[in-house]
Amino acid sequence: MNKTALITGATSGIGKATAQILAQNNYNIILCGRRENRLNELEKELSVYTNVCSLQFDVRDKKAVFEKINSLPEAFSKIDILINNAGNAHGFEPIQDGDPDDWDAMIDINLKGLLYVSKAIIPTMIAQKSGHIINIGSTAAKEVYANGNVYCATKHAVDAINQSMRIDLNPHGIRVGAIHPGMVETEFSQVRFKGDNERAANIYKGFTPLKAEDVADIIHFVVSRPYHVNIADLVVMCTAQANFSTVNKSS
Ligand code: NDP
Ligand code: 8X3
């Protein structure tokens, strides 16, 4: 029987590319995100390959997270793989100039949203005695950098939650692992710089950043390992990047 994967943040970037590669490899897909038109378009595109359904909700809305996930049609109710991917950076200021609304957004989406979605799905995985949770962290989970403050804090928290989940779910036979990408050219910087698309595009000039498809490829590899193999923690950067501030822009 084909496995079912629920992907948060499937309307763009890494989540969308992951939905595409998993659908092409016959996984049943549950697409999640806020932008309904994008969910509908992707559902139509991927239905050529596999069974797809969409859940439109904001991961900050605790009630909606549980209602939507608990109302999945029977055919999609056995979730084998959860990809906790929804998230963004909001703002890029030193701590003293940061906007508390941006801090709330990052903590509520990147951390609390991930927890709500996981809490809604874990009981099914425990009952099944199997499951695979992939938490999308970041190199910002492994280092901090100027102006990264709260975003880095949320991703460090994802790293900690990933390790904790692996311990707590160990008796239940559930695989838990994180993937921590460096710079990936998606809509990420447009969100971080609040629609200043020129500034966002400049981030990726002069070198070849990761593409969403590069990360999706890795996620496909991770989920397709034999069940006794759990890739627990994986950091991936483009060749030009060594850490946040060391990027070879002549490559
Ligand atoms: P994108 O901006 O392209 O995608 C972000 C996705 O998250 C969208 O599908 C968006 O959907 C969803 N999302 C954002 N806020 C919410 C919310 N409140 N409720 C539900 N869904 C939400 O960025 P990426 O694909 O690059 O980012 C995906 C993940 O990868 C994030 O966790 C990010 O932190 C991480 N990452 C990104 C890197 C990069 O350089 N791009 C590097 C390392 C990690 P919608 O707006 O429709 O709700
Ligand atoms: C996104 C990558 O380098 O902007 O997580 O923190 S970075």
CSV table of N, CA and C and ligand atoms in Angstrom, one decimal, residues 9-15 33-35 57-60 85-88 109-110 136-139 151 155 181-188 191 204, ligand 1:
chain,number,residue,atom,x,y,z
A,9,GLY,N,3.3,23.8,4.7
A,9,GLY,CA,4.0,24.7,3.9
A,9,GLY,C,4.2,24.2,2.5
A,10,ALA,N,3.1,23.6,2.0
A,10,ALA,CA,3.3,22.9,0.7
A,10,ALA,C,2.9,23.9,-0.5
A,11,THR,N,2.6,25.1,-0.2
A,11,THR,CA,2.2,26.0,-1.3
A,11,THR,C,3.4,26.7,-2.0
A,12,SER,N,4.6,26.4,-1.5
A,12,SER,CA,5.8,27.2,-2.0
A,12,SER,C,7.1,26.4,-1.6
A,13,GLY,N,8.1,26.8,-2.3
A,13,GLY,CA,9.5,26.4,-1.9
A,13,GLY,C,9.7,24.9,-1.6
A,14,ILE,N,10.3,24.7,-0.5
A,14,ILE,CA,10.8,23.3,-0.2
A,14,ILE,C,9.5,22.4,0.0
A,15,GLY,N,8.5,22.9,0.6
A,15,GLY,CA,7.3,22.0,0.8
A,15,GLY,C,6.6,21.6,-0.5
A,33,GLY,N,-1.4,24.4,3.8
A,33,GLY,CA,-0.9,25.8,3.7
A,33,GLY,C,-2.1,26.8,3.8
A,34,ARG,N,-1.8,28.1,3.8
A,34,ARG,CA,-2.9,29.0,3.9
A,34,ARG,C,-3.5,29.4,2.6
A,35,ARG,N,-2.7,29.5,1.5
A,35,ARG,CA,-3.1,30.0,0.2
A,35,ARG,C,-3.9,29.0,-0.6
A,57,PHE,N,-5.2,25.7,6.4
A,57,PHE,CA,-5.3,26.3,7.7
A,57,PHE,C,-4.0,27.0,8.0
A,58,ASP,N,-4.1,27.9,9.0
A,58,ASP,CA,-2.9,28.6,9.5
A,58,ASP,C,-2.4,27.8,10.7
A,59,VAL,N,-1.1,27.5,10.7
A,59,VAL,CA,-0.6,26.6,11.8
A,59,VAL,C,-0.6,27.3,13.1
A,60,ARG,N,-0.8,28.6,13.1
A,60,ARG,CA,-0.9,29.4,14.4
A,60,ARG,C,-2.3,29.1,15.1
A,85,ASN,N,7.3,21.5,7.8
A,85,ASN,CA,8.1,22.4,7.0
A,85,ASN,C,7.7,23.9,7.1
A,86,ALA,N,6.4,24.1,7.4
A,86,ALA,CA,5.9,25.5,7.3
A,86,ALA,C,6.7,26.4,8.2
A,87,GLY,N,7.1,27.5,7.7
A,87,GLY,CA,7.9,28.5,8.5
A,87,GLY,C,8.5,29.5,7.7
A,88,ASN,N,9.0,30.5,8.3
A,88,ASN,CA,9.6,31.7,7.6
A,88,ASN,C,10.4,32.5,8.6
A,109,ILE,N,4.6,30.4,14.4
A,109,ILE,CA,4.6,29.6,13.2
A,109,ILE,C,5.7,28.5,13.3
A,110,ASN,N,6.9,28.9,13.4
A,110,ASN,CA,8.0,28.0,13.3
A,110,ASN,C,8.1,27.0,14.5
A,136,ILE,N,11.9,20.3,9.6
A,136,ILE,CA,12.8,21.2,8.8
A,136,ILE,C,13.3,22.3,9.7
A,137,GLY,N,14.6,22.2,10.0
A,137,GLY,CA,15.2,23.2,10.8
A,137,GLY,C,15.9,24.2,9.9
A,138,SER,N,17.2,24.3,10.0
A,138,SER,CA,18.0,25.3,9.2
A,138,SER,C,19.4,25.3,9.8
A,139,THR,N,20.3,25.8,9.0
A,139,THR,CA,21.7,26.0,9.5
A,139,THR,C,21.5,27.1,10.7
A,151,TYR,N,14.7,34.4,14.7
A,151,TYR,CA,14.6,33.3,13.8
A,151,TYR,C,15.6,32.2,14.2
A,155,LYS,N,14.7,28.2,15.3
A,155,LYS,CA,15.2,27.0,14.7
A,155,LYS,C,16.1,26.2,15.6
A,181,PRO,N,18.8,22.9,6.1
A,181,PRO,CA,19.4,23.5,4.9
A,181,PRO,C,20.0,24.9,5.2
A,182,GLY,N,21.0,25.2,4.4
A,182,GLY,CA,21.5,26.5,4.4
A,182,GLY,C,20.7,27.3,3.4
A,183,MET,N,21.3,28.2,2.6
A,183,MET,CA,20.5,29.1,1.8
A,183,MET,C,19.9,28.4,0.6
A,184,VAL,N,18.5,28.5,0.6
A,184,VAL,CA,17.7,27.9,-0.5
A,184,VAL,C,17.0,29.0,-1.2
A,185,GLU,N,17.0,29.1,-2.5
A,185,GLU,CA,16.3,30.2,-3.2
A,185,GLU,C,14.8,29.9,-3.3
A,186,THR,N,14.0,30.4,-2.5
A,186,THR,CA,12.6,30.2,-2.5
A,186,THR,C,11.9,31.6,-2.2
A,187,GLU,N,10.7,31.6,-1.7
A,187,GLU,CA,10.1,32.9,-1.4
A,187,GLU,C,10.5,33.3,0.0
A,188,PHE,N,11.4,32.5,0.6
A,188,PHE,CA,11.8,32.8,2.0
A,188,PHE,C,12.3,34.2,2.2
A,191,VAL,N,9.7,36.9,2.1
A,191,VAL,CA,9.0,37.1,3.3
A,191,VAL,C,9.8,37.8,4.4
A,204,TYR,N,20.9,36.0,-3.3
A,204,TYR,CA,21.3,34.8,-4.0
A,204,TYR,C,22.2,35.1,-5.2
B,1,NDP,P1,8.7,29.7,1.4
B,1,NDP,O1,8.4,31.1,1.9
B,1,NDP,O2,8.9,29.5,0.0
B,1,NDP,O3,7.6,28.7,2.0
B,1,NDP,C1,7.1,28.8,3.3
B,1,NDP,C2,5.9,27.9,3.4
B,1,NDP,O4,5.4,28.0,4.7
B,1,NDP,C3,4.7,28.3,2.5
B,1,NDP,O5,4.2,27.2,1.9
B,1,NDP,C4,3.7,29.0,3.4
B,1,NDP,O6,2.4,28.7,3.0
B,1,NDP,C5,4.0,28.2,4.7
B,1,NDP,N1,3.6,29.0,5.9
B,1,NDP,C6,4.1,30.2,6.3
B,1,NDP,N2,3.4,30.6,7.4
B,1,NDP,C7,2.4,29.8,7.6
B,1,NDP,C8,1.3,29.7,8.5
B,1,NDP,N3,1.2,30.7,9.4
B,1,NDP,N4,0.5,28.7,8.5
B,1,NDP,C9,0.6,27.7,7.6
B,1,NDP,N5,1.6,27.7,6.6
B,1,NDP,C10,2.5,28.7,6.7
B,1,NDP,O7,10.0,29.2,2.2
B,1,NDP,P2,10.9,27.9,2.2
B,1,NDP,O8,10.3,26.9,1.4
B,1,NDP,O9,12.3,28.3,2.0
B,1,NDP,O10,10.8,27.5,3.8
B,1,NDP,C11,10.3,26.2,4.2
B,1,NDP,C12,11.0,25.9,5.5
B,1,NDP,O11,12.4,25.8,5.3
B,1,NDP,C13,10.8,26.9,6.6
B,1,NDP,O12,10.6,26.2,7.8
B,1,NDP,C14,12.2,27.7,6.6
B,1,NDP,O13,12.5,28.2,7.8
B,1,NDP,C15,13.1,26.5,6.2
B,1,NDP,N6,14.4,26.9,5.7
B,1,NDP,C16,14.5,27.7,4.6
B,1,NDP,C17,15.7,28.0,4.1
B,1,NDP,C18,15.9,29.0,2.9
B,1,NDP,O14,17.0,29.5,2.8
B,1,NDP,N7,14.9,29.2,2.1
B,1,NDP,C19,16.9,27.5,4.7
B,1,NDP,C20,16.7,26.7,5.8
B,1,NDP,C21,15.5,26.4,6.3
B,1,NDP,P3,1.2,29.8,3.0
B,1,NDP,O15,1.8,31.2,3.0
B,1,NDP,O16,0.4,29.4,1.9
B,1,NDP,O17,0.6,29.5,4.3
